[in-house]
Amino acid sequence: MEADAVKRAAKRKKPDRRLLDLFGRLAPGQQDKLIAFAEFLTARTPGAGNGKPAVVPRPARETVTMAVRRLVHSYPMLDRRQLMAEASQFMAQHALEGRAASEVITDLEAVFARHYQREKGQGKREKDR
């Protein structure tokens, strides 16, 4: 019964925190296997393995929320927390101020592309060191 409670509590944790907790419980050999498996999964994810975006074309009728989901999927290598701070401003302009969805989506696409270019530039500088 107590094991079930621990499992339920673990499921409520944020995925990254849960993964770190599980990783810490593993023996070093098992940690290496988990890292290898994560690298394998990343290589199978379009765009994530090679560091390039898998840009999904913009549909004719798209809501702002759908655009954010599409862009997050297109740029899996970017840190969502950094993006969402800026993206939420555009979403608020649409929801609260009535700004046209097409304009907001265009701005969101520019934000994601800019963050990708910045990330790409930082990665190149680190390789040059």
PDB file of N, CA, C and O in Angstrom, residues 7-8 10 21 27 36-37 54-55 60 67 84 92 107 109 111 117 128-129:
ATOM      1  N   LYS A   7       4.533   5.803  -5.545  1.00  0.00           N
ATOM      2  CA  LYS A   7       4.419   5.876  -7.004  1.00  0.00           C
ATOM      3  C   LYS A   7       3.520   7.029  -7.429  1.00  0.00           C
ATOM      4  O   LYS A   7       3.824   7.744  -8.375  1.00  0.00           O
ATOM      5  N   ARG A   8       2.386   7.191  -6.756  1.00  0.00           N
ATOM      6  CA  ARG A   8       1.463   8.290  -7.098  1.00  0.00           C
ATOM      7  C   ARG A   8       2.126   9.644  -6.861  1.00  0.00           C
ATOM      8  O   ARG A   8       1.986  10.561  -7.650  1.00  0.00           O
ATOM      9  N   ALA A  10       5.313  10.272  -6.989  1.00  0.00           N
ATOM     10  CA  ALA A  10       6.343  10.443  -8.014  1.00  0.00           C
ATOM     11  C   ALA A  10       5.732  10.892  -9.334  1.00  0.00           C
ATOM     12  O   ALA A  10       6.315  11.696 -10.061  1.00  0.00           O
ATOM     13  N   ASP A  21      15.484  12.348 -10.047  1.00  0.00           N
ATOM     14  CA  ASP A  21      15.367  11.495  -8.851  1.00  0.00           C
ATOM     15  C   ASP A  21      15.666  10.039  -9.202  1.00  0.00           C
ATOM     16  O   ASP A  21      16.429   9.370  -8.502  1.00  0.00           O
ATOM     17  N   ALA A  27      22.676   2.797 -10.339  1.00  0.00           N
ATOM     18  CA  ALA A  27      24.119   2.546 -10.258  1.00  0.00           C
ATOM     19  C   ALA A  27      24.785   3.216 -11.468  1.00  0.00           C
ATOM     20  O   ALA A  27      24.128   3.450 -12.488  1.00  0.00           O
ATOM     21  N   ALA A  36      22.505   6.686 -22.683  1.00  0.00           N
ATOM     22  CA  ALA A  36      22.558   6.156 -24.049  1.00  0.00           C
ATOM     23  C   ALA A  36      21.160   6.027 -24.637  1.00  0.00           C
ATOM     24  O   ALA A  36      20.934   6.349 -25.810  1.00  0.00           O
ATOM     25  N   PHE A  37      20.210   5.601 -23.817  1.00  0.00           N
ATOM     26  CA  PHE A  37      18.833   5.474 -24.299  1.00  0.00           C
ATOM     27  C   PHE A  37      18.238   6.845 -24.621  1.00  0.00           C
ATOM     28  O   PHE A  37      17.559   7.016 -25.631  1.00  0.00           O
ATOM     29  N   ALA A  54      12.536  21.274 -37.177  1.00  0.00           N
ATOM     30  CA  ALA A  54      11.683  20.533 -38.103  1.00  0.00           C
ATOM     31  C   ALA A  54      10.438  21.379 -38.304  1.00  0.00           C
ATOM     32  O   ALA A  54       9.368  21.061 -37.800  1.00  0.00           O
ATOM     33  N   VAL A  55      10.600  22.481 -39.014  1.00  0.00           N
ATOM     34  CA  VAL A  55       9.540  23.478 -39.122  1.00  0.00           C
ATOM     35  C   VAL A  55       8.326  22.902 -39.847  1.00  0.00           C
ATOM     36  O   VAL A  55       8.433  22.421 -40.969  1.00  0.00           O
ATOM     37  N   ALA A  60      -3.645  27.174 -42.885  1.00  0.00           N
ATOM     38  CA  ALA A  60      -4.430  28.349 -43.274  1.00  0.00           C
ATOM     39  C   ALA A  60      -5.212  28.918 -42.090  1.00  0.00           C
ATOM     40  O   ALA A  60      -5.219  30.121 -41.869  1.00  0.00           O
ATOM     41  N   ALA A  67      -0.642  27.532 -32.821  1.00  0.00           N
ATOM     42  CA  ALA A  67       0.649  27.986 -33.347  1.00  0.00           C
ATOM     43  C   ALA A  67       1.762  27.747 -32.336  1.00  0.00           C
ATOM     44  O   ALA A  67       2.854  27.311 -32.707  1.00  0.00           O
ATOM     45  N   MET A  84       8.566  31.024 -23.442  1.00  0.00           N
ATOM     46  CA  MET A  84       7.212  31.310 -22.993  1.00  0.00           C
ATOM     47  C   MET A  84       7.079  32.668 -22.310  1.00  0.00           C
ATOM     48  O   MET A  84       6.016  33.276 -22.357  1.00  0.00           O
ATOM     49  N   ALA A  92      -1.137  37.335 -24.718  1.00  0.00           N
ATOM     50  CA  ALA A  92      -1.967  38.274 -23.959  1.00  0.00           C
ATOM     51  C   ALA A  92      -2.478  39.398 -24.859  1.00  0.00           C
ATOM     52  O   ALA A  92      -3.632  39.830 -24.726  1.00  0.00           O
ATOM     53  N   ASP A 107       4.494  37.109 -35.246  1.00  0.00           N
ATOM     54  CA  ASP A 107       5.452  37.526 -34.219  1.00  0.00           C
ATOM     55  C   ASP A 107       5.999  36.328 -33.441  1.00  0.00           C
ATOM     56  O   ASP A 107       7.189  36.281 -33.114  1.00  0.00           O
ATOM     57  N   GLU A 109       6.343  33.267 -34.554  1.00  0.00           N
ATOM     58  CA  GLU A 109       7.289  32.577 -35.438  1.00  0.00           C
ATOM     59  C   GLU A 109       8.641  33.284 -35.427  1.00  0.00           C
ATOM     60  O   GLU A 109       9.696  32.634 -35.401  1.00  0.00           O
ATOM     61  N   VAL A 111       9.852  35.082 -32.948  1.00  0.00           N
ATOM     62  CA  VAL A 111      10.465  34.844 -31.626  1.00  0.00           C
ATOM     63  C   VAL A 111      11.166  33.493 -31.610  1.00  0.00           C
ATOM     64  O   VAL A 111      12.325  33.390 -31.182  1.00  0.00           O
ATOM     65  N   GLN A 117      18.208  31.015 -33.669  1.00  0.00           N
ATOM     66  CA  GLN A 117      19.448  31.602 -34.192  1.00  0.00           C
ATOM     67  C   GLN A 117      20.421  31.921 -33.054  1.00  0.00           C
ATOM     68  O   GLN A 117      21.620  31.700 -33.179  1.00  0.00           O
ATOM     69  N   ASP A 128      33.862  26.202 -31.156  1.00  0.00           N
ATOM     70  CA  ASP A 128      35.090  26.861 -31.585  1.00  0.00           C
ATOM     71  C   ASP A 128      36.118  26.975 -30.469  1.00  0.00           C
ATOM     72  O   ASP A 128      37.286  27.221 -30.725  1.00  0.00           O
ATOM     73  N   ARG A 129      35.681  26.822 -29.239  1.00  0.00           N
ATOM     74  CA  ARG A 129      36.604  26.976 -28.093  1.00  0.00           C
ATOM     75  C   ARG A 129      37.587  25.864 -28.028  1.00  0.00           C
ATOM     76  O   ARG A 129      37.605  24.804 -28.270  1.00  0.00           O
TER      77      ARG A 129
END
